[in-house]
Coordinates of C-alpha atoms and ligand atoms in Angstrom, one line a residue:
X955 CA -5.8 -16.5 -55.1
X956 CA -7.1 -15.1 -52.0
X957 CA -7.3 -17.3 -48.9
X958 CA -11.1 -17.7 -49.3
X959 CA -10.6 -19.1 -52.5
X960 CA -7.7 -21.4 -51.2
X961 CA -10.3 -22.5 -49.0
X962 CA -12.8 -23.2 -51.0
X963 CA -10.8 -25.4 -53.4
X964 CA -8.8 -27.3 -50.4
X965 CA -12.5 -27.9 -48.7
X966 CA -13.2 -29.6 -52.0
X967 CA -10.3 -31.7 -52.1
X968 CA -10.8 -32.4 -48.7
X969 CA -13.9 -34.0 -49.6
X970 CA -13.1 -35.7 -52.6
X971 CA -10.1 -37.5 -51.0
X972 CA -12.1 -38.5 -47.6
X973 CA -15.4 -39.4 -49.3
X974 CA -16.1 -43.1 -48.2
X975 CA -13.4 -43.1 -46.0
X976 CA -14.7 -44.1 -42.5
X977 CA -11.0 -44.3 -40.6
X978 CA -10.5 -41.0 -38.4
X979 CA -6.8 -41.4 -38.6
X980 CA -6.9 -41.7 -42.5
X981 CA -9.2 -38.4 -42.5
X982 CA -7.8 -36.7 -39.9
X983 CA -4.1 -37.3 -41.9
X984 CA -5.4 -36.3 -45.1
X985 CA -6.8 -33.0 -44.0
X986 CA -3.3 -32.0 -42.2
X987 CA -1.6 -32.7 -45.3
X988 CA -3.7 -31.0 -48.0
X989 CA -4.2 -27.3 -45.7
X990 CA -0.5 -27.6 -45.1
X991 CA 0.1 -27.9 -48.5
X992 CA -2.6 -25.2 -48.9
X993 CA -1.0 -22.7 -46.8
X994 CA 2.1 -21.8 -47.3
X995 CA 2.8 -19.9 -44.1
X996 CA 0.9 -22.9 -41.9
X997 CA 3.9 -23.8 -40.0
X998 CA 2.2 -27.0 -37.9
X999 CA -1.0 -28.5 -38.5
X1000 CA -2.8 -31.4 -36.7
X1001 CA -4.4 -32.5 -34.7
X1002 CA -4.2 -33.9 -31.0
X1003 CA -6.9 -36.3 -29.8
X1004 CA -8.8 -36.8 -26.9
X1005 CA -7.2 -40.1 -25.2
X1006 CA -9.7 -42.7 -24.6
X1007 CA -8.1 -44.1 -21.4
X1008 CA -7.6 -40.7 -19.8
X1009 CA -10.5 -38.4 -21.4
X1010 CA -8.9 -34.9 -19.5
X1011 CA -6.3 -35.2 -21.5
X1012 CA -5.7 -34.4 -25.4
X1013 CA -2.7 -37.1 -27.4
X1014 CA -1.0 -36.3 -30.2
X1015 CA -2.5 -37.6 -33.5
X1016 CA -1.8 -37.0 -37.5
X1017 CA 0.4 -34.0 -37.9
X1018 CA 2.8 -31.6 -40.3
X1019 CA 5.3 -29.7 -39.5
X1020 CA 8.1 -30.1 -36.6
X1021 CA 8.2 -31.9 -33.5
X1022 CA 4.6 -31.5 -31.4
X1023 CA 4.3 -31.9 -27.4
X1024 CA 2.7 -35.8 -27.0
X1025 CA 0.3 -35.3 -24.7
X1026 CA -1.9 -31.8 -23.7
X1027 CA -4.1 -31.7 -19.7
X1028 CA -7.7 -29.8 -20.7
X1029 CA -7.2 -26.5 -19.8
X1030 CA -3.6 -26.0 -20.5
X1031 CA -2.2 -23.7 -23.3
X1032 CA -4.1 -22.6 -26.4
X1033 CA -5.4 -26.6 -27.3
X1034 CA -6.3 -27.5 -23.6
X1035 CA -8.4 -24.6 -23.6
X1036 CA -10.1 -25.4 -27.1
X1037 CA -10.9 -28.6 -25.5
X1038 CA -12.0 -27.5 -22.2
X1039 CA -14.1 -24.7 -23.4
X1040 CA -15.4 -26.6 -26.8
X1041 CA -14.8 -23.2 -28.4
X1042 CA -12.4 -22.1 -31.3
X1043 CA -9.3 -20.3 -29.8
X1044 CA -7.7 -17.7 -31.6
X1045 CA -4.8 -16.1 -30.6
X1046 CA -2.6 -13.2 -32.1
X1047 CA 0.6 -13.9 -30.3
X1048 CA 0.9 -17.0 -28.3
X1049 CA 4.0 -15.4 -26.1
X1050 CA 0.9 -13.2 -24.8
X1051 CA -1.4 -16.4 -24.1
X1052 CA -1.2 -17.6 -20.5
X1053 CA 0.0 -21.1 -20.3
X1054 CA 0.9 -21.7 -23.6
X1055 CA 2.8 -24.8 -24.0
X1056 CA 5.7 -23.9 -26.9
X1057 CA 6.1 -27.0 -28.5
X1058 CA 8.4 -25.0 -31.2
X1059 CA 9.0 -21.5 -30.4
X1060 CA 9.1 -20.5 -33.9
X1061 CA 5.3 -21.0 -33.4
X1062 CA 3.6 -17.0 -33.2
X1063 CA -0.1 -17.4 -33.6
X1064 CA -2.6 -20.4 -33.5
X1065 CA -6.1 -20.8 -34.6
X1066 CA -7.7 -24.2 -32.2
X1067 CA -10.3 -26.1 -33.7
X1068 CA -12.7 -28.3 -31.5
X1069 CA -13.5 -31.7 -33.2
X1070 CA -17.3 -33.3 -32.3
X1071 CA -18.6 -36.3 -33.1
X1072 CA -22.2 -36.9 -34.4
X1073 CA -23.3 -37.1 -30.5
X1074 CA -21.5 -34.0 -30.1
X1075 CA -19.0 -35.6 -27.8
X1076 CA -15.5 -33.8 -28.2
X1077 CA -13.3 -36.4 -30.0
X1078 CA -9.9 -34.0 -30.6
X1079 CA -9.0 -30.6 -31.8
X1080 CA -7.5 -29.3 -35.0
X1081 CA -4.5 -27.3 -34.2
X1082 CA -2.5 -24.8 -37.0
X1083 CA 0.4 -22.5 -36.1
X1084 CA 2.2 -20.0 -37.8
X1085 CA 5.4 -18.4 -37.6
X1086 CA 3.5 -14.7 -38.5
X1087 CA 1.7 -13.2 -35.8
X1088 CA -2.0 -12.4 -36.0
X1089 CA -2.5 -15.0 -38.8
X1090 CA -5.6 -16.5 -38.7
X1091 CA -9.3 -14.2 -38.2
X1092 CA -12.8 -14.9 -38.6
X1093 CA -12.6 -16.5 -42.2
X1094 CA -10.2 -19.4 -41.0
X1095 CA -12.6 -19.6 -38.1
X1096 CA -15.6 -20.4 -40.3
X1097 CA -13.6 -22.4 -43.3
X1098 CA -12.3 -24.5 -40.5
X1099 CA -14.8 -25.1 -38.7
X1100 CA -17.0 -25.9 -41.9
X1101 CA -14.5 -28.3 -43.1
X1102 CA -14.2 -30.2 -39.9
X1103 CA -17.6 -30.2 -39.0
X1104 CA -18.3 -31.8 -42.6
X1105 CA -15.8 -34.5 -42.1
X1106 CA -16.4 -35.2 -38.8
X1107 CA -20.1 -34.9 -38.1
X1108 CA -20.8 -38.1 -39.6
X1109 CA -18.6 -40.2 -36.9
X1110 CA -20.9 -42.1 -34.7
X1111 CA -17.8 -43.0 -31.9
X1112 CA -14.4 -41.5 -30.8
X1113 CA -12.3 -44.0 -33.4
X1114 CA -14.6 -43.3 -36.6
Ligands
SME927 N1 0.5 -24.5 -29.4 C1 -0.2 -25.5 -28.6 C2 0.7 -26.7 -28.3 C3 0.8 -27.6 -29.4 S1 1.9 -27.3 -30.5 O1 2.2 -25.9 -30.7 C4 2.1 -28.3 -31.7 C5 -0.9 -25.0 -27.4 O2 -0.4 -24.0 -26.7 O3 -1.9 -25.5 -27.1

């Protein structure tokens, strides 16, 4: 199967389990578990959200995969910049990435994720790393983005 199709039928699961669900944690576990299941060489996936009582700053939130760094300033390594920018972050080889923050240095490349709610205000970002460089492209990119836009464009505040 080729990675679009994995992400076709994962998208589909991803619906089917968080249909009617309204919780952001519950969804936001749900979809770290099935792509990590998914993707065999998805080393950490999750996500890190944006802390209510200090909104410059990103907290750590559902995850898989080894120990992640709690808390993340916007504008600091690969997620701080997803978050500061609002704009996907791709990047080959993190080692290369200025200010990256190496939670785990097994950790090569990492495709960032923004997360919006329904007033478009940033609520967190999806993070997955791998321990292969150069990973992730344009089709994770768009799959990603689909699936978390799906799931999340229906929240009306930052909590669900
Ligand atoms: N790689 C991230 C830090 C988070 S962890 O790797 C789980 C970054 O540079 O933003």
């Amino acid at each position: 199967m080729d990675k679009e199709q994995t992400y076709g039928e994962v998208a589909e699961q991803i619906t089917a389990v968080t249909e009617g669900e309204d919780n952001l944690i519950a969804r936001m576990a749900t979809i770290s578990c099935l792509l990590s299941e998914a993707f065999e060489n998805f080393f950490w996936t999750g996500f890190y959200l944006v802390d209510e009582n200090k909104p410059d700053e990103l907290v750590i939130g559902p995850y898989q995969g080894s120990l992640g760094c709690l808390r993340i300033a916007f504008g600091r390594g690969v997620c701080g910049t997803a978050a500061a920018t609002g704009e996907t972050q791709i990047v080959d080889n993190v080692h290369d990435f200025p200010g990256h923050i190496a939670c785990d240095s097994r950790s090569v490349s990492e495709i960032v994720v923004p997360v919006f709610n329904q007033d478009r205000d940033l609520i967190a970002v999806l993070d997955v790393d791998s321990e292969k460089a150069a990973n992730f492209d344009e089709i994770d990119q768009q799959y990603l983005e689909q699936i978390i836009g799906d799931v999340f464009a229906r929240c009306t505040t930052r909590q669900n």
